[in-house]
Coordinates of C-alpha atoms in Angstrom, one line a residue:
Chain A
A1 CA 0.0 0.0 0.1
A2 CA 1.0 3.6 -1.5
P3 CA 1.0 6.4 1.6
T4 CA -1.5 8.4 -0.7
S5 CA -4.8 8.1 0.1
F6 CA -4.3 10.9 2.9
A7 CA -2.0 12.4 1.8
N8 CA -4.1 15.5 1.1
T9 CA -5.6 15.9 4.9
L10 CA -2.4 15.6 6.3
K11 CA -0.7 19.0 8.0
G12 CA 1.8 17.6 9.7
V13 CA 4.4 15.1 9.5
I14 CA 6.1 12.8 12.8
L15 CA 9.9 10.9 12.0
D16 CA 11.6 8.6 14.0
M17 CA 15.0 8.8 13.8
C18 CA 17.4 5.9 14.6
G19 CA 16.6 4.1 11.4
V20 CA 14.6 6.5 9.2
L21 CA 17.5 8.9 9.1
Y22 CA 20.4 7.4 9.7
D23 CA 21.7 4.2 11.1
S24 CA 23.3 3.8 13.9
G25 CA 27.4 1.9 14.8
E26 CA 30.8 3.4 14.7
G27 CA 30.9 6.9 15.6
D28 CA 28.2 9.1 15.3
G29 CA 26.5 6.6 12.6
V30 CA 25.2 6.6 8.9
A31 CA 22.7 8.6 7.3
I32 CA 20.5 6.5 5.5
P33 CA 20.3 6.9 1.7
G34 CA 18.1 10.3 0.5
S35 CA 17.1 11.0 3.9
I36 CA 19.0 14.3 4.6
E37 CA 17.6 15.5 0.6
A38 CA 14.2 14.2 2.3
V39 CA 14.6 15.9 5.5
Q40 CA 15.6 19.2 3.5
R41 CA 11.9 18.3 0.9
L42 CA 10.0 17.7 3.5
K43 CA 10.7 21.4 5.7
Q44 CA 10.3 23.3 2.1
S45 CA 6.7 22.5 1.5
D46 CA 3.6 23.5 4.0
L47 CA 3.8 19.9 6.2
Q48 CA 4.9 20.6 10.0
L49 CA 8.1 17.8 11.1
R50 CA 8.8 16.7 14.1
F51 CA 11.3 14.2 15.2
C52 CA 10.4 11.9 17.7
T53 CA 13.0 9.4 19.7
N54 CA 12.8 6.9 23.1
E55 CA 16.7 8.1 23.0
T56 CA 16.8 8.4 26.8
Q57 CA 21.1 8.3 27.2
A58 CA 22.2 11.6 25.2
S59 CA 21.1 14.6 26.1
R60 CA 18.6 16.3 22.8
D61 CA 21.6 19.1 22.5
R62 CA 24.5 16.2 22.1
F63 CA 21.3 14.0 19.8
V64 CA 21.0 16.7 17.2
A65 CA 25.0 17.9 16.4
K66 CA 25.0 14.0 15.8
L67 CA 22.7 15.0 13.3
Q68 CA 23.6 18.0 11.9
R69 CA 27.8 16.7 11.9
L70 CA 25.9 13.4 9.5
G71 CA 24.5 16.7 7.8
F72 CA 20.3 16.7 8.6
D73 CA 18.6 20.3 8.8
I74 CA 17.4 19.4 12.7
S75 CA 17.1 22.1 15.6
V76 CA 16.7 21.0 18.7
S77 CA 13.0 22.1 18.9
E78 CA 12.4 20.0 16.3
V79 CA 13.0 16.8 18.1
F80 CA 10.6 15.2 20.6
S81 CA 12.5 12.9 23.0
P82 CA 10.8 12.0 26.5
A83 CA 12.0 14.7 28.7
P84 CA 10.3 17.2 26.7
A85 CA 7.2 15.2 26.9
A86 CA 7.3 14.7 30.1
V87 CA 7.8 19.2 30.6
S88 CA 4.4 18.9 28.4
V89 CA 2.5 15.9 31.0
L90 CA 3.6 17.6 33.7
K91 CA 2.7 21.5 32.4
E92 CA -0.5 20.0 31.6
R93 CA -1.7 18.5 34.8
G94 CA -0.1 21.0 37.1
L95 CA 2.5 18.0 38.4
R96 CA 5.6 19.5 40.5
P97 CA 7.9 17.1 39.8
H98 CA 11.2 15.8 42.1
L99 CA 13.4 15.2 39.5
L100 CA 15.3 11.8 39.6
V101 CA 17.4 11.7 36.3
Y102 CA 20.2 12.4 34.5
D103 CA 21.5 15.9 35.2
G104 CA 22.5 15.9 31.4
L105 CA 18.4 16.4 31.4
L106 CA 18.2 18.8 33.9
P107 CA 17.7 22.0 31.8
E108 CA 14.8 20.0 30.0
F109 CA 12.8 20.8 33.2
E110 CA 14.3 23.8 33.6
G111 CA 10.7 26.5 33.8
V112 CA 9.1 23.6 35.6
D113 CA 8.2 23.8 39.0
Q114 CA 9.4 21.7 41.3
N115 CA 8.2 23.5 44.7
D116 CA 6.1 21.2 47.0
P117 CA 6.8 18.3 44.6
N118 CA 3.2 15.9 43.8
C119 CA 4.8 13.8 41.7
V120 CA 7.8 11.4 40.6
V121 CA 9.9 11.9 37.6
I122 CA 12.3 8.7 36.8
G123 CA 14.7 9.3 34.1
D124 CA 17.9 7.2 33.2
A125 CA 19.7 9.2 36.2
A126 CA 22.6 6.4 36.1
E127 CA 25.2 6.4 38.8
K128 CA 22.7 9.3 40.8
F129 CA 20.8 6.1 41.3
S130 CA 21.7 6.2 44.7
Y131 CA 20.4 4.6 47.6
Q132 CA 20.0 8.1 49.4
N133 CA 18.8 9.5 46.4
M134 CA 15.6 6.2 45.4
N135 CA 14.6 6.8 49.0
D136 CA 14.4 10.3 48.6
A137 CA 12.1 9.6 45.8
F138 CA 10.3 7.0 47.7
R139 CA 9.7 9.6 50.3
V140 CA 8.0 12.0 48.3
L141 CA 5.6 9.2 46.3
V142 CA 4.7 8.2 49.8
G143 CA 3.9 11.2 51.3
L144 CA 1.6 12.1 48.2
D145 CA -2.1 10.8 48.5
K146 CA -2.0 9.7 45.5
P147 CA 1.1 9.0 44.4
V148 CA 2.1 9.5 40.4
L149 CA 5.1 8.3 39.2
I150 CA 6.2 9.1 35.8
S151 CA 8.6 7.1 34.1
L152 CA 10.9 8.7 30.6
G153 CA 11.0 4.8 29.3
Q154 CA 10.6 1.7 30.5
G155 CA 14.1 0.3 29.2
R156 CA 15.7 -2.5 31.2
Y157 CA 19.7 -2.2 30.4
Y158 CA 22.0 -0.9 27.4
K159 CA 25.2 -1.4 26.3
E160 CA 28.0 1.0 27.0
T161 CA 31.6 0.7 25.8
D162 CA 32.6 0.0 29.7
G163 CA 29.8 -3.0 30.0
L164 CA 25.9 -3.3 30.6
K165 CA 24.5 -0.8 32.7
L166 CA 21.2 -0.6 34.2
D167 CA 18.4 1.5 32.3
V168 CA 15.6 3.3 33.7
G169 CA 13.7 0.8 34.1
V170 CA 14.6 -1.2 36.6
Y171 CA 14.8 1.5 38.8
M172 CA 10.6 2.4 37.8
K173 CA 9.6 -1.5 38.9
A174 CA 11.9 -0.9 42.2
L175 CA 9.6 2.6 43.1
E176 CA 6.2 1.0 42.2
Y177 CA 6.8 -2.6 43.8
A178 CA 8.2 -0.3 47.0
C179 CA 4.9 2.3 46.8
D180 CA 2.7 -0.4 45.0
V181 CA 1.8 2.0 42.3
K182 CA 2.0 1.6 38.3
A183 CA 4.0 4.6 37.0
E184 CA 3.4 6.5 33.8
V185 CA 5.8 5.6 31.1
I186 CA 6.7 8.6 28.4
G187 CA 7.8 7.1 25.4
K188 CA 7.2 5.8 22.3
P189 CA 4.9 3.5 22.0
S190 CA 3.0 5.7 25.0
P191 CA -0.4 7.9 23.6
M192 CA 0.7 10.1 26.1
F193 CA 4.0 10.9 24.3
F194 CA 2.2 11.1 21.0
R195 CA -0.2 13.9 21.7
S196 CA 2.5 15.6 23.6
V197 CA 3.8 15.8 19.8
L198 CA 0.5 16.7 18.3
T199 CA -0.1 19.5 20.7
D200 CA 3.6 21.5 20.3
M201 CA 1.8 20.7 16.7
G202 CA -1.6 22.1 17.2
L203 CA -2.7 19.6 15.2
Q204 CA -5.9 16.8 15.6
P205 CA -4.3 12.7 15.2
H206 CA -5.8 12.3 12.3
E207 CA -3.9 15.5 10.6
A208 CA 0.0 13.5 11.2
L209 CA 1.7 10.8 9.9
M210 CA 3.9 9.1 11.7
I211 CA 6.6 7.0 9.9
G212 CA 9.0 5.0 11.2
D213 CA 10.9 1.7 10.9
D214 CA 9.9 0.3 14.0
L215 CA 5.7 -1.3 13.2
V216 CA 4.7 -1.9 17.1
N217 CA 6.2 0.9 19.0
D218 CA 5.8 3.5 16.2
V219 CA 3.5 2.3 13.3
G220 CA 1.4 0.4 15.9
G221 CA 2.3 3.9 18.9
A222 CA 0.7 6.2 16.4
Q223 CA -1.9 4.5 14.6
G224 CA -3.3 4.2 18.6
C225 CA -3.7 7.5 18.8
G226 CA -5.7 7.8 15.7
M227 CA -3.3 8.7 13.6
K228 CA -1.8 7.7 10.4
G229 CA 1.4 5.4 10.6
V230 CA 3.4 4.4 7.0
Q231 CA 7.2 2.2 8.0
V232 CA 10.4 2.1 6.0
R233 CA 11.9 -1.0 5.2
T234 CA 15.0 0.8 6.5
G235 CA 16.4 0.4 9.9
K236 CA 14.9 -2.8 11.9
Y237 CA 12.8 -3.2 9.6
R238 CA 12.1 -7.4 9.1
A239 CA 9.9 -8.8 6.0
S240 CA 7.9 -10.4 8.5
D241 CA 5.9 -6.8 9.7
E242 CA 3.5 -6.7 6.3
S243 CA 1.9 -9.7 7.6
H244 CA 2.3 -9.0 11.4
P245 CA -0.8 -10.4 13.2
I246 CA -1.9 -7.0 14.9
V247 CA -0.4 -3.8 13.7
S248 CA -1.2 -3.1 9.9
A249 CA 0.9 0.1 8.5
D250 CA -0.9 2.1 6.6
G251 CA 1.8 2.3 3.6
T252 CA 5.1 0.5 3.7
V253 CA 7.7 2.1 2.2
D254 CA 11.5 1.4 1.1
D255 CA 13.1 4.4 2.5
L256 CA 12.4 7.9 3.8
K257 CA 13.0 9.1 0.4
E258 CA 10.1 6.9 -1.3
A259 CA 8.0 7.9 1.7
V260 CA 8.4 11.5 1.2
E261 CA 8.3 11.3 -2.5
L262 CA 4.8 10.0 -3.1
L263 CA 3.3 12.1 -0.3
L264 CA 4.5 16.2 -1.6
G265 CA 3.2 14.3 -5.1
H266 CA 0.4 13.3 -4.1
R267 CA -0.5 16.5 -2.4
R268 CA -3.0 19.4 -4.1
H269 CA -0.8 23.0 -4.8
Chain B
A1 CA -6.7 -28.4 69.7
A2 CA -3.6 -29.2 71.9
P3 CA -0.2 -29.8 70.7
T4 CA -0.2 -33.3 72.5
S5 CA -0.9 -35.9 69.6
F6 CA 2.5 -35.8 68.4
A7 CA 4.5 -35.1 71.1
N8 CA 6.4 -38.6 71.1
T9 CA 7.5 -38.6 67.8
L10 CA 9.4 -35.2 67.9
K11 CA 12.8 -34.8 68.4
G12 CA 13.0 -30.8 66.8
V13 CA 11.5 -27.6 68.0
I14 CA 11.5 -24.3 66.6
L15 CA 10.8 -21.0 68.0
D16 CA 10.2 -17.6 66.2
M17 CA 11.7 -15.3 68.3
C18 CA 9.7 -11.6 67.8
G19 CA 6.0 -12.1 69.6
V20 CA 7.3 -15.3 71.2
L21 CA 9.7 -14.7 73.2
Y22 CA 10.1 -11.2 74.0
D23 CA 7.8 -7.7 72.7
S24 CA 9.5 -5.6 70.7
G25 CA 9.5 -2.2 71.7
E26 CA 11.6 0.8 73.7
G27 CA 15.0 -0.5 73.6
D28 CA 16.0 -3.7 73.7
G29 CA 12.0 -4.9 74.3
V30 CA 10.4 -7.2 77.5
A31 CA 10.4 -11.0 77.8
I32 CA 7.2 -12.5 77.4
P33 CA 6.3 -13.8 80.9
G34 CA 7.5 -17.6 81.4
S35 CA 9.1 -17.7 78.0
I36 CA 12.7 -17.6 79.4
E37 CA 11.8 -20.9 81.7
A38 CA 10.3 -22.4 79.3
V39 CA 13.4 -21.8 76.8
Q40 CA 15.4 -23.5 79.1
R41 CA 13.4 -26.3 80.1
L42 CA 13.1 -27.1 76.0
K43 CA 16.9 -26.9 76.7
Q44 CA 17.1 -29.4 79.5
S45 CA 15.3 -31.8 77.5
D46 CA 16.0 -34.8 74.8
L47 CA 14.0 -32.3 71.6
Q48 CA 16.8 -29.9 70.0
L49 CA 16.1 -26.5 69.5
R50 CA 16.4 -23.3 67.0
F51 CA 15.5 -19.7 67.0
C52 CA 13.9 -19.3 63.3
T53 CA 13.5 -15.3 62.8
N54 CA 12.9 -12.9 59.3
E55 CA 15.3 -10.3 61.2
T56 CA 17.4 -8.5 58.4
Q57 CA 18.4 -5.3 59.9
A58 CA 20.7 -6.5 62.8
S59 CA 23.6 -8.6 62.8
R60 CA 22.5 -12.1 64.4
D61 CA 25.4 -11.3 67.1
R62 CA 23.8 -7.8 67.4
F63 CA 20.3 -9.6 67.8
V64 CA 21.2 -12.3 70.2
A65 CA 23.4 -10.0 72.1
K66 CA 19.6 -8.2 72.6
L67 CA 17.8 -11.5 73.6
Q68 CA 21.3 -12.4 76.0
R69 CA 20.2 -9.5 77.7
L70 CA 16.7 -9.8 78.4
G71 CA 17.6 -13.3 80.4
F72 CA 17.5 -16.0 77.0
D73 CA 19.5 -19.2 76.6
I74 CA 20.1 -18.4 73.5
S75 CA 23.4 -19.0 71.2
V76 CA 24.0 -17.3 67.5
S77 CA 24.6 -20.4 65.9
E78 CA 21.0 -22.0 67.6
V79 CA 19.6 -18.3 65.6
F80 CA 17.5 -18.7 61.8
S81 CA 18.0 -15.6 60.3
P82 CA 17.9 -15.4 56.8
A83 CA 21.6 -15.0 56.0
P84 CA 23.1 -18.1 57.4
A85 CA 19.7 -19.9 55.5
A86 CA 20.9 -18.4 52.8
V87 CA 23.9 -20.3 53.0
S88 CA 22.8 -23.5 53.6
V89 CA 21.5 -23.4 50.4
L90 CA 24.6 -22.6 48.9
K91 CA 26.4 -25.1 50.0
E92 CA 23.7 -27.7 49.2
R93 CA 23.5 -26.6 45.7
G94 CA 27.6 -25.4 44.6
L95 CA 26.0 -22.7 44.4
R96 CA 29.2 -19.2 44.5
P97 CA 27.6 -16.1 45.7
H98 CA 28.5 -12.8 44.8
L99 CA 26.9 -10.8 47.7
L100 CA 25.0 -7.6 47.6
V101 CA 23.9 -7.1 51.0
Y102 CA 24.8 -5.1 54.4
D103 CA 28.8 -5.1 55.3
G104 CA 27.5 -6.2 59.1
L105 CA 26.5 -9.8 57.6
L106 CA 29.8 -9.9 55.3
P107 CA 30.7 -12.6 57.7
E108 CA 27.9 -14.7 57.6
F109 CA 28.9 -16.0 54.9
E110 CA 33.4 -16.5 55.5
G111 CA 34.0 -19.7 54.7
V112 CA 31.2 -19.2 51.5
D113 CA 33.6 -20.0 48.1
Q114 CA 32.9 -16.0 46.3
N115 CA 35.3 -17.1 43.5
D116 CA 33.6 -17.4 39.5
P117 CA 30.4 -16.2 41.2
N118 CA 27.3 -18.5 39.9
C119 CA 24.5 -16.6 41.5
V120 CA 23.9 -13.4 43.3
V121 CA 22.7 -12.9 46.8
I122 CA 20.9 -9.4 47.7
G123 CA 20.0 -8.8 51.3
D124 CA 19.0 -5.2 52.9
A125 CA 22.4 -3.9 52.0
A126 CA 21.0 0.1 52.8
E127 CA 23.7 2.3 51.3
K128 CA 25.6 -0.5 49.3
F129 CA 23.0 -0.4 47.1
S130 CA 24.7 2.3 44.7
Y131 CA 24.2 2.2 41.0
Q132 CA 27.4 0.5 40.4
N133 CA 26.9 -2.2 43.1
M134 CA 23.4 -2.8 41.1
N135 CA 25.3 -3.0 37.6
D136 CA 28.1 -5.6 39.1
A137 CA 25.1 -7.8 40.4
F138 CA 22.9 -7.1 37.0
R139 CA 26.2 -8.5 35.2
V140 CA 26.9 -11.2 37.3
L141 CA 23.4 -12.6 36.7
V142 CA 23.1 -11.8 32.7
G143 CA 26.5 -13.2 32.5
L144 CA 24.9 -16.5 33.8
D145 CA 23.7 -19.2 31.3
K146 CA 20.9 -19.4 34.3
P147 CA 21.0 -17.1 36.4
V148 CA 20.2 -17.3 39.6
L149 CA 19.3 -14.6 42.3
I150 CA 18.6 -15.0 46.1
S151 CA 16.8 -12.3 47.8
L152 CA 17.0 -12.5 52.2
G153 CA 13.1 -11.3 52.8
Q154 CA 11.4 -9.5 50.3
G155 CA 10.4 -6.3 51.8
R156 CA 9.3 -3.2 50.5
Y157 CA 10.5 -0.5 53.3
Y158 CA 11.1 0.2 56.7
K159 CA 11.5 2.7 59.2
E160 CA 14.5 4.0 61.0
T161 CA 14.8 7.2 63.3
D162 CA 15.3 9.4 60.8
G163 CA 12.8 8.4 58.1
L164 CA 11.5 5.5 56.1
K165 CA 14.3 3.7 53.9
L166 CA 13.6 1.2 51.2
D167 CA 13.9 -2.7 52.2
V168 CA 15.8 -5.3 50.3
G169 CA 12.8 -6.4 48.0
V170 CA 12.8 -3.1 45.6
Y171 CA 16.4 -3.8 44.9
M172 CA 14.8 -7.5 44.2
K173 CA 12.3 -6.5 41.6
A174 CA 14.7 -4.3 39.7
L175 CA 16.8 -6.9 39.4
E176 CA 14.5 -9.0 38.5
Y177 CA 12.5 -6.7 35.6
A178 CA 16.4 -5.9 34.6
C179 CA 17.0 -10.1 34.1
D180 CA 13.5 -11.1 33.4
V181 CA 14.7 -13.9 36.1
K182 CA 11.7 -14.5 39.3
A183 CA 14.0 -14.8 42.9
E184 CA 14.2 -17.1 45.6
V185 CA 12.8 -15.4 48.1
I186 CA 15.0 -17.2 51.7
G187 CA 13.0 -16.1 54.8
K188 CA 9.7 -16.7 56.7
P189 CA 7.3 -18.8 55.5
S190 CA 9.6 -19.6 51.8
P191 CA 10.0 -23.6 52.4
M192 CA 13.1 -23.5 51.5
F193 CA 13.8 -21.3 54.7
F194 CA 12.7 -23.4 56.6
R195 CA 14.3 -27.0 55.0
S196 CA 17.7 -25.2 55.9
V197 CA 16.8 -25.2 60.2
L198 CA 15.8 -28.8 59.6
T199 CA 18.8 -29.7 57.3
D200 CA 20.7 -28.1 60.8
M201 CA 18.9 -30.4 63.0
G202 CA 19.4 -33.9 60.7
L203 CA 15.9 -34.5 60.8
Q204 CA 12.9 -35.2 58.9
P205 CA 10.0 -32.4 58.8
H206 CA 7.3 -34.8 60.7
E207 CA 9.7 -34.6 64.1
A208 CA 10.1 -31.1 64.2
L209 CA 7.4 -28.2 65.4
M210 CA 7.1 -24.7 64.8
I211 CA 5.6 -22.3 67.3
G212 CA 4.6 -18.5 66.2
D213 CA 2.2 -16.0 66.7
D214 CA 1.8 -15.3 63.0
L215 CA -0.3 -18.0 61.9
V216 CA 0.4 -18.0 57.8
N217 CA 4.3 -16.8 58.0
D218 CA 5.3 -19.1 60.6
V219 CA 2.1 -21.6 61.4
G220 CA 1.4 -22.1 57.9
G221 CA 4.6 -22.4 56.3
A222 CA 5.6 -24.8 58.6
Q223 CA 3.6 -27.3 57.6
G224 CA 4.1 -26.3 53.9
C225 CA 7.0 -28.1 54.5
G226 CA 5.3 -31.5 56.2
M227 CA 6.3 -29.6 60.0
K228 CA 3.5 -29.4 62.5
G229 CA 2.8 -26.1 63.4
V230 CA 1.9 -25.0 67.5
Q231 CA 0.4 -20.8 67.4
V232 CA 1.0 -19.2 70.9
R233 CA -1.4 -16.8 71.7
T234 CA 0.9 -13.7 72.1
G235 CA 2.8 -11.1 69.4
K236 CA 0.4 -10.8 66.4
Y237 CA -2.1 -13.6 67.0
R238 CA -5.4 -12.6 66.3
A239 CA -8.5 -14.4 67.9
S240 CA -9.6 -14.9 63.9
D241 CA -6.4 -17.6 63.3
E242 CA -8.6 -20.0 65.1
S243 CA -11.2 -19.8 62.4
H244 CA -8.8 -18.7 59.5
P245 CA -10.3 -19.7 55.5
I246 CA -7.0 -21.4 54.6
V247 CA -4.0 -22.3 57.9
S248 CA -5.3 -24.3 60.9
A249 CA -2.9 -25.2 62.8
D250 CA -1.7 -28.1 64.9
G251 CA -2.8 -26.6 68.4
T252 CA -3.3 -22.9 69.7
V253 CA -1.9 -22.7 73.2
D254 CA -1.9 -19.9 75.1
D255 CA 1.9 -18.6 75.5
L256 CA 5.1 -20.6 74.6
K257 CA 5.0 -21.3 78.6
E258 CA 1.9 -23.9 78.1
A259 CA 3.3 -24.9 74.6
V260 CA 6.3 -26.5 76.5
E261 CA 4.3 -27.7 79.6
L262 CA 1.9 -29.4 77.1
L263 CA 4.8 -31.1 74.6
L264 CA 7.4 -32.6 77.9
G265 CA 4.2 -33.8 79.8
H266 CA 3.2 -36.2 77.0
R267 CA 6.4 -36.9 76.4
R268 CA 7.5 -40.6 77.5
H269 CA 10.7 -40.6 79.2

């Protein structure tokens, strides 16, 4: 199926990053052929454009700088990662967070009222996951009438050059058990995460399209919010995705280049 | 029901401590009337005697010293708490632990081969629950073909004078999620815990009796192992225990004094 039938109703496109724009690997990784130009074409069109990643290790600044080095025209304000999505949620719901996050993420929460906290936000805090800091977060939660725990992702672990390291999901589970609460996870495929991108664009779900390589988290997650979802045959795409028992993409294309060509070619001007 | 019908087949008695021997409270707490003499009578009988507690905060040394100050004739070698029970299990199964426990507990693991670890044992490690130490424990687990995680208890938190603190169960849940394993919990009512006491006494389950104030964890746990279980009406006993829908004690007596009088009075000499 080609993603053309809905091209005219679209007002915005959201792009997954790893596996759509570039493949990770040695150093910065490699741009996927045609993707730099495809981003450029979208920017010159009348469509709004945002980027959406579950990246939690690098700050957006560092992450965006990498993409720029690869040749992409991209700026920090266009990139959605769990931290700024959480900020939207916090403001929307009047939540004042106690933060247990990586130092490099703290600037993302500037301007958010952190006095007299009424929720806890945890990210991949790495070395900051000390017993003392975990106790502090726990005490905030048990002191609340209705504890709210927001977790920036739910990963188990990741690999760094010096070995495997525990990810935020592990400490999320720890606090869930301690307080008998269920965390709200921000990141794909969470509807809350996609909605925060839509809010930023000022669009309704049916006006937006997600393009990703991950059928379940990108395509399925977007569709679960009422958006369209197109899968590219790059990154973590597998042939079996096209006969997936649950998720069926609104279109499948070879790569971002083809997706953009079809989309823009079918739009009235 | 009086615990007399099985008195003649008994070869050993296991006593819960808090709520059977003493009530906790200010300072060392208070010995329950008659319990000091009851322990003395058991020691002078032909029955083997062990003590069994889920105490994990204090080392056995400190814990036993408290009981001695209250007037009990008791020694460290007679007391079973999760740590030494774990040592029995480790030796029985040829497990070499990577330890993540409180410093004060380390002496309990002397003599246990800790080279080339093939399991992880976590206790209430408090300040030692650092990100680095958690990563170290995690790496041992994921490096094993069949990860074995042993947890000394599964408590959520406890109260200290300077506030609430996270207990071992929280970090157990963290490592369970990280490695997709189910921890083996040592402590009442775990059958593994009771079996390690039986192994130490060299007795079969039907030859031993557990006396406790906790119907589910003491009495039910012991019965689940094939032991007899008698409840005392001291400590956390509640009248409703005597009509509990699931656990039915092999006898219910007013206190340890009465239990011992009935037991020894019905034994042939």
